[in-house]
Structure formats: C-alpha cells, structure tokens
C-alpha cells in the first residue's frame, strides 16, 4: 500500500479510530518513553475542545 492510499484509508476512519491510530504510531516512534506516552494519552482523552491541538502543530513540535 502506498502512502497516498494509506492517507485515503485513514481519512475514512472515525475520529476515535484516527486518535487510536495516532496513539499506535506514536507508540512506534517513542517506545521507551513512558512519560511521553502518558502525556499523549492524557491529551487524547481530553474532551474539552479548547485544549485540543491541531495535527499540524503536533507535527511541528515533534520535529523540534
């Protein structure tokens, strides 16, 4: 499967499924950092939209 195909598939997932996928990918990128994983879980579970972070902002922060 190409990256373009994968992106199309992901765009068809529900928001909950997309959040689960983000968490899975993040586990793959940061397998040995439990503090980072705890913080990510806390952020993903936050139901207050005022605290939500845009995906582009997350990517920029991760690239630092």
N, CA, C and O atoms as a Tripos MOL2 file, in Angstrom:
@<TRIPOS>MOLECULE
protein
  256   255    64     0     0
PROTEIN
NO_CHARGES

@<TRIPOS>ATOM
      1 N           0.8490   -1.1730    0.0000 N.3       1 UNK1
      2 CA          0.0000    0.0000    0.0000 C.3       1 UNK1
      3 C           0.8940    1.2350    0.0000 C.2       1 UNK1
      4 O           1.8500    1.3240    0.7710 O.2       1 UNK1
      5 N           0.5750    2.1730   -0.8620 N.am      2 UNK2
      6 CA          1.3590    3.4040   -0.9180 C.3       2 UNK2
      7 C           0.9450    4.3540    0.2000 C.2       2 UNK2
      8 O          -0.0940    4.1710    0.8350 O.2       2 UNK2
      9 N           1.7630    5.3550    0.4280 N.am      3 UNK3
     10 CA          1.4400    6.3510    1.4380 C.3       3 UNK3
     11 C           0.1530    7.0900    1.0730 C.2       3 UNK3
     12 O          -0.6670    7.3700    1.9470 O.2       3 UNK3
     13 N          -0.0290    7.4040   -0.2030 N.am      4 UNK4
     14 CA         -1.2460    8.0890   -0.6430 C.3       4 UNK4
     15 C          -2.4770    7.2210   -0.3570 C.2       4 UNK4
     16 O          -3.5020    7.7330    0.0930 O.2       4 UNK4
     17 N          -2.3810    5.9190   -0.6130 N.am      5 UNK5
     18 CA         -3.5030    5.0140   -0.3290 C.3       5 UNK5
     19 C          -3.7730    4.9510    1.1690 C.2       5 UNK5
     20 O          -4.9240    4.9540    1.6050 O.2       5 UNK5
     21 N          -2.7100    4.8970    1.9390 N.am      6 UNK6
     22 CA         -2.8580    4.8520    3.3950 C.3       6 UNK6
     23 C          -3.5420    6.1150    3.9130 C.2       6 UNK6
     24 O          -4.4150    6.0430    4.7780 O.2       6 UNK6
     25 N          -3.1450    7.2620    3.3880 N.am      7 UNK7
     26 CA         -3.7730    8.5240    3.7930 C.3       7 UNK7
     27 C          -5.2570    8.5300    3.4600 C.2       7 UNK7
     28 O          -6.0670    9.0050    4.2560 O.2       7 UNK7
     29 N          -5.6230    8.0080    2.2910 N.am      8 UNK8
     30 CA         -7.0400    7.9440    1.9280 C.3       8 UNK8
     31 C          -7.7990    7.0420    2.8960 C.2       8 UNK8
     32 O          -8.9040    7.3760    3.3240 O.2       8 UNK8
     33 N          -7.2160    5.9150    3.2370 N.am      9 UNK9
     34 CA         -7.8480    4.9890    4.1790 C.3       9 UNK9
     35 C          -8.0380    5.6510    5.5440 C.2       9 UNK9
     36 O          -9.1050    5.5460    6.1490 O.2       9 UNK9
     37 N          -7.0080    6.3270    6.0170 N.am     10 UNK10
     38 CA         -7.0710    6.9790    7.3280 C.3      10 UNK10
     39 C          -8.1280    8.0810    7.3300 C.2      10 UNK10
     40 O          -8.8230    8.2650    8.3290 O.2      10 UNK10
     41 N          -8.2550    8.8070    6.2380 N.am     11 UNK11
     42 CA         -9.2490    9.8860    6.1890 C.3      11 UNK11
     43 C         -10.6730    9.3510    6.2880 C.2      11 UNK11
     44 O         -11.5860   10.0950    6.6440 O.2      11 UNK11
     45 N         -10.8730    8.0820    5.9800 N.am     12 UNK12
     46 CA        -12.1890    7.4730    6.0850 C.3      12 UNK12
     47 C         -12.5050    6.9100    7.4600 C.2      12 UNK12
     48 O         -13.6230    6.4540    7.7010 O.2      12 UNK12
     49 N         -11.5380    6.9350    8.3600 N.am     13 UNK13
     50 CA        -11.7630    6.4320    9.7160 C.3      13 UNK13
     51 C         -12.5310    7.4480   10.5520 C.2      13 UNK13
     52 O         -12.5090    8.6470   10.2720 O.2      13 UNK13
     53 N         -13.2020    6.9550   11.5690 N.am     14 UNK14
     54 CA        -13.8850    7.8600   12.5020 C.3      14 UNK14
     55 C         -12.8320    8.6240   13.3070 C.2      14 UNK14
     56 O         -11.6770    8.2010   13.3690 O.2      14 UNK14
     57 N         -13.2140    9.7340   13.9180 N.am     15 UNK15
     58 CA        -12.2650   10.4650   14.7590 C.3      15 UNK15
     59 C         -11.6700    9.5970   15.8720 C.2      15 UNK15
     60 O         -10.4880    9.7190   16.1900 O.2      15 UNK15
     61 N         -12.4720    8.7380   16.4500 N.am     16 UNK16
     62 CA        -11.9660    7.8480   17.5040 C.3      16 UNK16
     63 C         -10.9300    6.8860   16.9410 C.2      16 UNK16
     64 O          -9.8900    6.6580   17.5600 O.2      16 UNK16
     65 N         -11.2080    6.3210   15.7730 N.am     17 UNK17
     66 CA        -10.2470    5.4070   15.1500 C.3      17 UNK17
     67 C          -8.9710    6.1380   14.7590 C.2      17 UNK17
     68 O          -7.8780    5.5890   14.8940 O.2      17 UNK17
     69 N          -9.0980    7.3660   14.2770 N.am     18 UNK18
     70 CA         -7.9140    8.1420   13.9300 C.3      18 UNK18
     71 C          -7.0720    8.4220   15.1670 C.2      18 UNK18
     72 O          -5.8450    8.3360   15.1150 O.2      18 UNK18
     73 N          -7.7200    8.7560   16.2760 N.am     19 UNK19
     74 CA         -6.9850    9.0010   17.5190 C.3      19 UNK19
     75 C          -6.2630    7.7360   17.9750 C.2      19 UNK19
     76 O          -5.1280    7.8080   18.4440 O.2      19 UNK19
     77 N          -6.9040    6.5920   17.8430 N.am     20 UNK20
     78 CA         -6.2570    5.3300   18.2070 C.3      20 UNK20
     79 C          -5.0550    5.0580   17.3060 C.2      20 UNK20
     80 O          -4.0250    4.5660   17.7680 O.2      20 UNK20
     81 N          -5.1880    5.3790   16.0310 N.am     21 UNK21
     82 CA         -4.0840    5.1930   15.0930 C.3      21 UNK21
     83 C          -2.9100    6.1060   15.4470 C.2      21 UNK21
     84 O          -1.7550    5.6820   15.4030 O.2      21 UNK21
     85 N          -3.2070    7.3550   15.7980 N.am     22 UNK22
     86 CA         -2.1540    8.2880   16.2080 C.3      22 UNK22
     87 C          -1.4190    7.7400   17.4240 C.2      22 UNK22
     88 O          -0.1910    7.7870   17.4880 O.2      22 UNK22
     89 N          -2.1690    7.2230   18.3820 N.am     23 UNK23
     90 CA         -1.5480    6.6630   19.5830 C.3      23 UNK23
     91 C          -0.6710    5.4670   19.2310 C.2      23 UNK23
     92 O           0.4250    5.3200   19.7720 O.2      23 UNK23
     93 N          -1.1450    4.6180   18.3320 N.am     24 UNK24
     94 CA         -0.3560    3.4560   17.9070 C.3      24 UNK24
     95 C           0.9460    3.8960   17.2270 C.2      24 UNK24
     96 O           2.0220    3.3870   17.5410 O.2      24 UNK24
     97 N           0.8360    4.8310   16.3100 N.am     25 UNK25
     98 CA          2.0330    5.3080   15.6060 C.3      25 UNK25
     99 C           2.9980    5.9510   16.5860 C.2      25 UNK25
    100 O           4.2100    5.7560   16.4960 O.2      25 UNK25
    101 N           2.4620    6.7100   17.5100 N.am     26 UNK26
    102 CA          3.3200    7.3450   18.4980 C.3      26 UNK26
    103 C           4.0370    6.3060   19.3530 C.2      26 UNK26
    104 O           5.2070    6.4810   19.6920 O.2      26 UNK26
    105 N           3.3430    5.2290   19.7040 N.am     27 UNK27
    106 CA          3.9970    4.1370   20.4370 C.3      27 UNK27
    107 C           5.1640    3.5760   19.6420 C.2      27 UNK27
    108 O           6.1870    3.1950   20.2120 O.2      27 UNK27
    109 N           5.0110    3.5260   18.3400 N.am     28 UNK28
    110 CA          6.0840    3.0220   17.4870 C.3      28 UNK28
    111 C           7.2670    3.9880   17.4440 C.2      28 UNK28
    112 O           8.4190    3.5680   17.3350 O.2      28 UNK28
    113 N           6.9740    5.2800   17.5290 N.am     29 UNK29
    114 CA          8.0270    6.2990   17.4620 C.3      29 UNK29
    115 C           8.7210    6.5350   18.7990 C.2      29 UNK29
    116 O           9.8950    6.9050   18.8340 O.2      29 UNK29
    117 N           8.0030    6.3210   19.8950 N.am     30 UNK30
    118 CA          8.5350    6.5890   21.2330 C.3      30 UNK30
    119 C           8.3120    5.3890   22.1610 C.2      30 UNK30
    120 O           7.6720    5.5330   23.2030 O.2      30 UNK30
    121 N           8.8240    4.2160   21.8040 N.am     31 UNK31
    122 CA          8.5050    3.0220   22.6050 C.3      31 UNK31
    123 C           9.1090    3.0140   24.0050 C.2      31 UNK31
    124 O           8.6040    2.3200   24.8870 O.2      31 UNK31
    125 N          10.1660    3.7640   24.2220 N.am     32 UNK32
    126 CA         10.8400    3.6770   25.5230 C.3      32 UNK32
    127 C          10.6820    4.9400   26.3680 C.2      32 UNK32
    128 O          11.4940    5.1950   27.2570 O.2      32 UNK32
    129 N           9.6590    5.7180   26.0990 N.am     33 UNK33
    130 CA          9.4500    6.9500   26.8490 C.3      33 UNK33
    131 C           8.0630    6.9290   27.4870 C.2      33 UNK33
    132 O           7.1230    7.5030   26.9360 O.2      33 UNK33
    133 N           7.9230    6.2700   28.6490 N.am     34 UNK34
    134 CA          6.5990    6.1490   29.2650 C.3      34 UNK34
    135 C           5.9800    7.4910   29.6580 C.2      34 UNK34
    136 O           4.7560    7.6220   29.6260 O.2      34 UNK34
    137 N           6.7690    8.4710   30.0220 N.am     35 UNK35
    138 CA          6.2220    9.7780   30.3890 C.3      35 UNK35
    139 C           5.5670   10.4330   29.1700 C.2      35 UNK35
    140 O           4.4900   11.0190   29.2770 O.2      35 UNK35
    141 N           6.2090   10.3320   28.0400 N.am     36 UNK36
    142 CA          5.6510   10.8960   26.8100 C.3      36 UNK36
    143 C           4.3450   10.1900   26.4600 C.2      36 UNK36
    144 O           3.3720   10.8390   26.0760 O.2      36 UNK36
    145 N           4.3170    8.8830   26.5890 N.am     37 UNK37
    146 CA          3.1180    8.1080   26.2720 C.3      37 UNK37
    147 C           1.9780    8.4510   27.2300 C.2      37 UNK37
    148 O           0.8260    8.5280   26.8040 O.2      37 UNK37
    149 N           2.2730    8.6570   28.5050 N.am     38 UNK38
    150 CA          1.2330    9.0400   29.4690 C.3      38 UNK38
    151 C           0.6420   10.4030   29.1150 C.2      38 UNK38
    152 O          -0.5720   10.5980   29.1610 O.2      38 UNK38
    153 N           1.5170   11.3350   28.7640 N.am     39 UNK39
    154 CA          1.0500   12.6710   28.4050 C.3      39 UNK39
    155 C           0.2020   12.6210   27.1390 C.2      39 UNK39
    156 O          -0.8240   13.2970   27.0610 O.2      39 UNK39
    157 N           0.6040   11.8460   26.1640 N.am     40 UNK40
    158 CA         -0.1770   11.7120   24.9420 C.3      40 UNK40
    159 C          -1.5600   11.1380   25.2540 C.2      40 UNK40
    160 O          -2.5660   11.6350   24.7460 O.2      40 UNK40
    161 N          -1.6150   10.1180   26.0660 N.am     41 UNK41
    162 CA         -2.9000    9.5210   26.4460 C.3      41 UNK41
    163 C          -3.7860   10.5500   27.1390 C.2      41 UNK41
    164 O          -4.9880   10.6080   26.8810 O.2      41 UNK41
    165 N          -3.2080   11.3510   28.0030 N.am     42 UNK42
    166 CA         -3.9680   12.3920   28.7030 C.3      42 UNK42
    167 C          -4.5460   13.3930   27.7040 C.2      42 UNK42
    168 O          -5.7070   13.7860   27.8100 O.2      42 UNK42
    169 N          -3.7410   13.7950   26.7500 N.am     43 UNK43
    170 CA         -4.1980   14.7520   25.7490 C.3      43 UNK43
    171 C          -5.2830   14.1760   24.8520 C.2      43 UNK43
    172 O          -6.2620   14.8520   24.5390 O.2      43 UNK43
    173 N          -5.1090   12.9370   24.4440 N.am     44 UNK44
    174 CA         -6.1050   12.3040   23.5810 C.3      44 UNK44
    175 C          -7.4350   12.1050   24.2930 C.2      44 UNK44
    176 O          -8.4910   12.1460   23.6610 O.2      44 UNK44
    177 N          -7.3920   11.8940   25.5790 N.am     45 UNK45
    178 CA         -8.6160   11.6640   26.3490 C.3      45 UNK45
    179 C          -9.3460   12.9510   26.7250 C.2      45 UNK45
    180 O         -10.4850   12.8930   27.1880 O.2      45 UNK45
    181 N          -8.7210   14.1000   26.5370 N.am     46 UNK46
    182 CA         -9.3070   15.3800   26.9160 C.3      46 UNK46
    183 C         -10.5160   15.6790   26.0180 C.2      46 UNK46
    184 O         -10.3770   15.7570   24.7970 O.2      46 UNK46
    185 N         -11.6790   15.8430   26.6090 N.am     47 UNK47
    186 CA        -12.9100   16.1020   25.8590 C.3      47 UNK47
    187 C         -13.2020   17.5950   25.6870 C.2      47 UNK47
    188 O         -14.1600   17.9630   25.0070 O.2      47 UNK47
    189 N         -12.3880   18.4490   26.2940 N.am     48 UNK48
    190 CA        -12.5900   19.8900   26.1970 C.3      48 UNK48
    191 C         -11.9150   20.4040   24.9220 C.2      48 UNK48
    192 O         -10.6870   20.4320   24.8340 O.2      48 UNK48
    193 N         -12.7110   20.8060   23.9460 N.am     49 UNK49
    194 CA        -12.1680   21.2440   22.6460 C.3      49 UNK49
    195 C         -11.2110   22.4260   22.7740 C.2      49 UNK49
    196 O         -10.3550   22.6170   21.9100 O.2      49 UNK49
    197 N         -11.3400   23.2110   23.8200 N.am     50 UNK50
    198 CA        -10.4360   24.3470   23.9980 C.3      50 UNK50
    199 C          -8.9940   23.8870   24.2060 C.2      50 UNK50
    200 O          -8.0560   24.6460   23.9660 O.2      50 UNK50
    201 N          -8.8200   22.6430   24.6530 N.am     51 UNK51
    202 CA         -7.4860   22.1170   24.9130 C.3      51 UNK51
    203 C          -6.9380   21.2730   23.7640 C.2      51 UNK51
    204 O          -5.8040   20.7980   23.8270 O.2      51 UNK51
    205 N          -7.7260   21.0890   22.7350 N.am     52 UNK52
    206 CA         -7.2930   20.2420   21.6290 C.3      52 UNK52
    207 C          -6.1770   20.9330   20.8400 C.2      52 UNK52
    208 O          -6.0930   22.1600   20.7960 O.2      52 UNK52
    209 N          -5.3310   20.1190   20.2260 N.am     53 UNK53
    210 CA         -4.1860   20.6080   19.4720 C.3      53 UNK53
    211 C          -4.3420   20.1810   18.0180 C.2      53 UNK53
    212 O          -4.7270   19.0460   17.7350 O.2      53 UNK53
    213 N          -4.0450   21.0830   17.1100 N.am     54 UNK54
    214 CA         -4.1190   20.7490   15.6760 C.3      54 UNK54
    215 C          -2.9920   19.7950   15.3140 C.2      54 UNK54
    216 O          -1.8870   19.8970   15.8470 O.2      54 UNK54
    217 N          -3.2760   18.8650   14.4040 N.am     55 UNK55
    218 CA         -2.3040   17.8670   13.9790 C.3      55 UNK55
    219 C          -1.0430   18.5320   13.4230 C.2      55 UNK55
    220 O           0.0640   18.0760   13.7110 O.2      55 UNK55
    221 N          -1.1860   19.5900   12.6400 N.am     56 UNK56
    222 CA         -0.0180   20.2920   12.0860 C.3      56 UNK56
    223 C           0.8720   20.8430   13.1950 C.2      56 UNK56
    224 O           2.0970   20.8280   13.0780 O.2      56 UNK56
    225 N           0.2540   21.3300   14.2710 N.am     57 UNK57
    226 CA          1.0330   21.8360   15.4010 C.3      57 UNK57
    227 C           1.8110   20.7060   16.0750 C.2      57 UNK57
    228 O           2.9580   20.8920   16.4840 O.2      57 UNK57
    229 N           1.1920   19.5530   16.1860 N.am     58 UNK58
    230 CA          1.8610   18.3960   16.7900 C.3      58 UNK58
    231 C           3.0540   17.9810   15.9390 C.2      58 UNK58
    232 O           4.1310   17.7060   16.4680 O.2      58 UNK58
    233 N           2.8680   17.9340   14.6280 N.am     59 UNK59
    234 CA          3.9730   17.5520   13.7380 C.3      59 UNK59
    235 C           5.1310   18.5350   13.8490 C.2      59 UNK59
    236 O           6.2940   18.1330   13.8940 O.2      59 UNK59
    237 N           4.8070   19.8380   13.8940 N.am     60 UNK60
    238 CA          5.8670   20.8460   14.0300 C.3      60 UNK60
    239 C           6.6160   20.6720   15.3430 C.2      60 UNK60
    240 O           7.8440   20.7530   15.3710 O.2      60 UNK60
    241 N           5.8860   20.4330   16.4330 N.am     61 UNK61
    242 CA          6.5100   20.2540   17.7480 C.3      61 UNK61
    243 C           7.3850   19.0100   17.7660 C.2      61 UNK61
    244 O           8.4690   19.0220   18.3500 O.2      61 UNK61
    245 N           6.9290   17.9460   17.1370 N.am     62 UNK62
    246 CA          7.6900   16.6870   17.1130 C.3      62 UNK62
    247 C           8.9810   16.8250   16.3160 C.2      62 UNK62
    248 O           9.9520   16.1140   16.5770 O.2      62 UNK62
    249 N           8.9960   17.7370   15.3470 N.am     63 UNK63
    250 CA         10.1830   17.9050   14.5040 C.3      63 UNK63
    251 C          11.2900   18.6890   15.2110 C.2      63 UNK63
    252 O          12.4210   18.7350   14.7270 O.2      63 UNK63
    253 N          10.9760   19.2950   16.3320 N.am     64 UNK64
    254 CA         11.9810   20.0950   17.0470 C.3      64 UNK64
    255 C          13.0270   19.2300   17.6790 C.2      64 UNK64
    256 O          13.9470   19.7400   18.3180 O.2      64 UNK64
@<TRIPOS>BOND
     1     1     2 1
     2     2     3 1
     3     3     4 2
     4     3     5 am
     5     5     6 1
     6     6     7 1
     7     7     8 2
     8     7     9 am
     9     9    10 1
    10    10    11 1
    11    11    12 2
    12    11    13 am
    13    13    14 1
    14    14    15 1
    15    15    16 2
    16    15    17 am
    17    17    18 1
    18    18    19 1
    19    19    20 2
    20    19    21 am
    21    21    22 1
    22    22    23 1
    23    23    24 2
    24    23    25 am
    25    25    26 1
    26    26    27 1
    27    27    28 2
    28    27    29 am
    29    29    30 1
    30    30    31 1
    31    31    32 2
    32    31    33 am
    33    33    34 1
    34    34    35 1
    35    35    36 2
    36    35    37 am
    37    37    38 1
    38    38    39 1
    39    39    40 2
    40    39    41 am
    41    41    42 1
    42    42    43 1
    43    43    44 2
    44    43    45 am
    45    45    46 1
    46    46    47 1
    47    47    48 2
    48    47    49 am
    49    49    50 1
    50    50    51 1
    51    51    52 2
    52    51    53 am
    53    53    54 1
    54    54    55 1
    55    55    56 2
    56    55    57 am
    57    57    58 1
    58    58    59 1
    59    59    60 2
    60    59    61 am
    61    61    62 1
    62    62    63 1
    63    63    64 2
    64    63    65 am
    65    65    66 1
    66    66    67 1
    67    67    68 2
    68    67    69 am
    69    69    70 1
    70    70    71 1
    71    71    72 2
    72    71    73 am
    73    73    74 1
    74    74    75 1
    75    75    76 2
    76    75    77 am
    77    77    78 1
    78    78    79 1
    79    79    80 2
    80    79    81 am
    81    81    82 1
    82    82    83 1
    83    83    84 2
    84    83    85 am
    85    85    86 1
    86    86    87 1
    87    87    88 2
    88    87    89 am
    89    89    90 1
    90    90    91 1
    91    91    92 2
    92    91    93 am
    93    93    94 1
    94    94    95 1
    95    95    96 2
    96    95    97 am
    97    97    98 1
    98    98    99 1
    99    99   100 2
   100    99   101 am
   101   101   102 1
   102   102   103 1
   103   103   104 2
   104   103   105 am
   105   105   106 1
   106   106   107 1
   107   107   108 2
   108   107   109 am
   109   109   110 1
   110   110   111 1
   111   111   112 2
   112   111   113 am
   113   113   114 1
   114   114   115 1
   115   115   116 2
   116   115   117 am
   117   117   118 1
   118   118   119 1
   119   119   120 2
   120   119   121 am
   121   121   122 1
   122   122   123 1
   123   123   124 2
   124   123   125 am
   125   125   126 1
   126   126   127 1
   127   127   128 2
   128   127   129 am
   129   129   130 1
   130   130   131 1
   131   131   132 2
   132   131   133 am
   133   133   134 1
   134   134   135 1
   135   135   136 2
   136   135   137 am
   137   137   138 1
   138   138   139 1
   139   139   140 2
   140   139   141 am
   141   141   142 1
   142   142   143 1
   143   143   144 2
   144   143   145 am
   145   145   146 1
   146   146   147 1
   147   147   148 2
   148   147   149 am
   149   149   150 1
   150   150   151 1
   151   151   152 2
   152   151   153 am
   153   153   154 1
   154   154   155 1
   155   155   156 2
   156   155   157 am
   157   157   158 1
   158   158   159 1
   159   159   160 2
   160   159   161 am
   161   161   162 1
   162   162   163 1
   163   163   164 2
   164   163   165 am
   165   165   166 1
   166   166   167 1
   167   167   168 2
   168   167   169 am
   169   169   170 1
   170   170   171 1
   171   171   172 2
   172   171   173 am
   173   173   174 1
   174   174   175 1
   175   175   176 2
   176   175   177 am
   177   177   178 1
   178   178   179 1
   179   179   180 2
   180   179   181 am
   181   181   182 1
   182   182   183 1
   183   183   184 2
   184   183   185 am
   185   185   186 1
   186   186   187 1
   187   187   188 2
   188   187   189 am
   189   189   190 1
   190   190   191 1
   191   191   192 2
   192   191   193 am
   193   193   194 1
   194   194   195 1
   195   195   196 2
   196   195   197 am
   197   197   198 1
   198   198   199 1
   199   199   200 2
   200   199   201 am
   201   201   202 1
   202   202   203 1
   203   203   204 2
   204   203   205 am
   205   205   206 1
   206   206   207 1
   207   207   208 2
   208   207   209 am
   209   209   210 1
   210   210   211 1
   211   211   212 2
   212   211   213 am
   213   213   214 1
   214   214   215 1
   215   215   216 2
   216   215   217 am
   217   217   218 1
   218   218   219 1
   219   219   220 2
   220   219   221 am
   221   221   222 1
   222   222   223 1
   223   223   224 2
   224   223   225 am
   225   225   226 1
   226   226   227 1
   227   227   228 2
   228   227   229 am
   229   229   230 1
   230   230   231 1
   231   231   232 2
   232   231   233 am
   233   233   234 1
   234   234   235 1
   235   235   236 2
   236   235   237 am
   237   237   238 1
   238   238   239 1
   239   239   240 2
   240   239   241 am
   241   241   242 1
   242   242   243 1
   243   243   244 2
   244   243   245 am
   245   245   246 1
   246   246   247 1
   247   247   248 2
   248   247   249 am
   249   249   250 1
   250   250   251 1
   251   251   252 2
   252   251   253 am
   253   253   254 1
   254   254   255 1
   255   255   256 2
@<TRIPOS>SUBSTRUCTURE
     1 UNK1         2 RESIDUE 1 A UNK
     2 UNK2         6 RESIDUE 1 A UNK
     3 UNK3        10 RESIDUE 1 A UNK
     4 UNK4        14 RESIDUE 1 A UNK
     5 UNK5        18 RESIDUE 1 A UNK
     6 UNK6        22 RESIDUE 1 A UNK
     7 UNK7        26 RESIDUE 1 A UNK
     8 UNK8        30 RESIDUE 1 A UNK
     9 UNK9        34 RESIDUE 1 A UNK
    10 UNK10       38 RESIDUE 1 A UNK
    11 UNK11       42 RESIDUE 1 A UNK
    12 UNK12       46 RESIDUE 1 A UNK
    13 UNK13       50 RESIDUE 1 A UNK
    14 UNK14       54 RESIDUE 1 A UNK
    15 UNK15       58 RESIDUE 1 A UNK
    16 UNK16       62 RESIDUE 1 A UNK
    17 UNK17       66 RESIDUE 1 A UNK
    18 UNK18       70 RESIDUE 1 A UNK
    19 UNK19       74 RESIDUE 1 A UNK
    20 UNK20       78 RESIDUE 1 A UNK
    21 UNK21       82 RESIDUE 1 A UNK
    22 UNK22       86 RESIDUE 1 A UNK
    23 UNK23       90 RESIDUE 1 A UNK
    24 UNK24       94 RESIDUE 1 A UNK
    25 UNK25       98 RESIDUE 1 A UNK
    26 UNK26      102 RESIDUE 1 A UNK
    27 UNK27      106 RESIDUE 1 A UNK
    28 UNK28      110 RESIDUE 1 A UNK
    29 UNK29      114 RESIDUE 1 A UNK
    30 UNK30      118 RESIDUE 1 A UNK
    31 UNK31      122 RESIDUE 1 A UNK
    32 UNK32      126 RESIDUE 1 A UNK
    33 UNK33      130 RESIDUE 1 A UNK
    34 UNK34      134 RESIDUE 1 A UNK
    35 UNK35      138 RESIDUE 1 A UNK
    36 UNK36      142 RESIDUE 1 A UNK
    37 UNK37      146 RESIDUE 1 A UNK
    38 UNK38      150 RESIDUE 1 A UNK
    39 UNK39      154 RESIDUE 1 A UNK
    40 UNK40      158 RESIDUE 1 A UNK
    41 UNK41      162 RESIDUE 1 A UNK
    42 UNK42      166 RESIDUE 1 A UNK
    43 UNK43      170 RESIDUE 1 A UNK
    44 UNK44      174 RESIDUE 1 A UNK
    45 UNK45      178 RESIDUE 1 A UNK
    46 UNK46      182 RESIDUE 1 A UNK
    47 UNK47      186 RESIDUE 1 A UNK
    48 UNK48      190 RESIDUE 1 A UNK
    49 UNK49      194 RESIDUE 1 A UNK
    50 UNK50      198 RESIDUE 1 A UNK
    51 UNK51      202 RESIDUE 1 A UNK
    52 UNK52      206 RESIDUE 1 A UNK
    53 UNK53      210 RESIDUE 1 A UNK
    54 UNK54      214 RESIDUE 1 A UNK
    55 UNK55      218 RESIDUE 1 A UNK
    56 UNK56      222 RESIDUE 1 A UNK
    57 UNK57      226 RESIDUE 1 A UNK
    58 UNK58      230 RESIDUE 1 A UNK
    59 UNK59      234 RESIDUE 1 A UNK
    60 UNK60      238 RESIDUE 1 A UNK
    61 UNK61      242 RESIDUE 1 A UNK
    62 UNK62      246 RESIDUE 1 A UNK
    63 UNK63      250 RESIDUE 1 A UNK
    64 UNK64      254 RESIDUE 1 A UNK
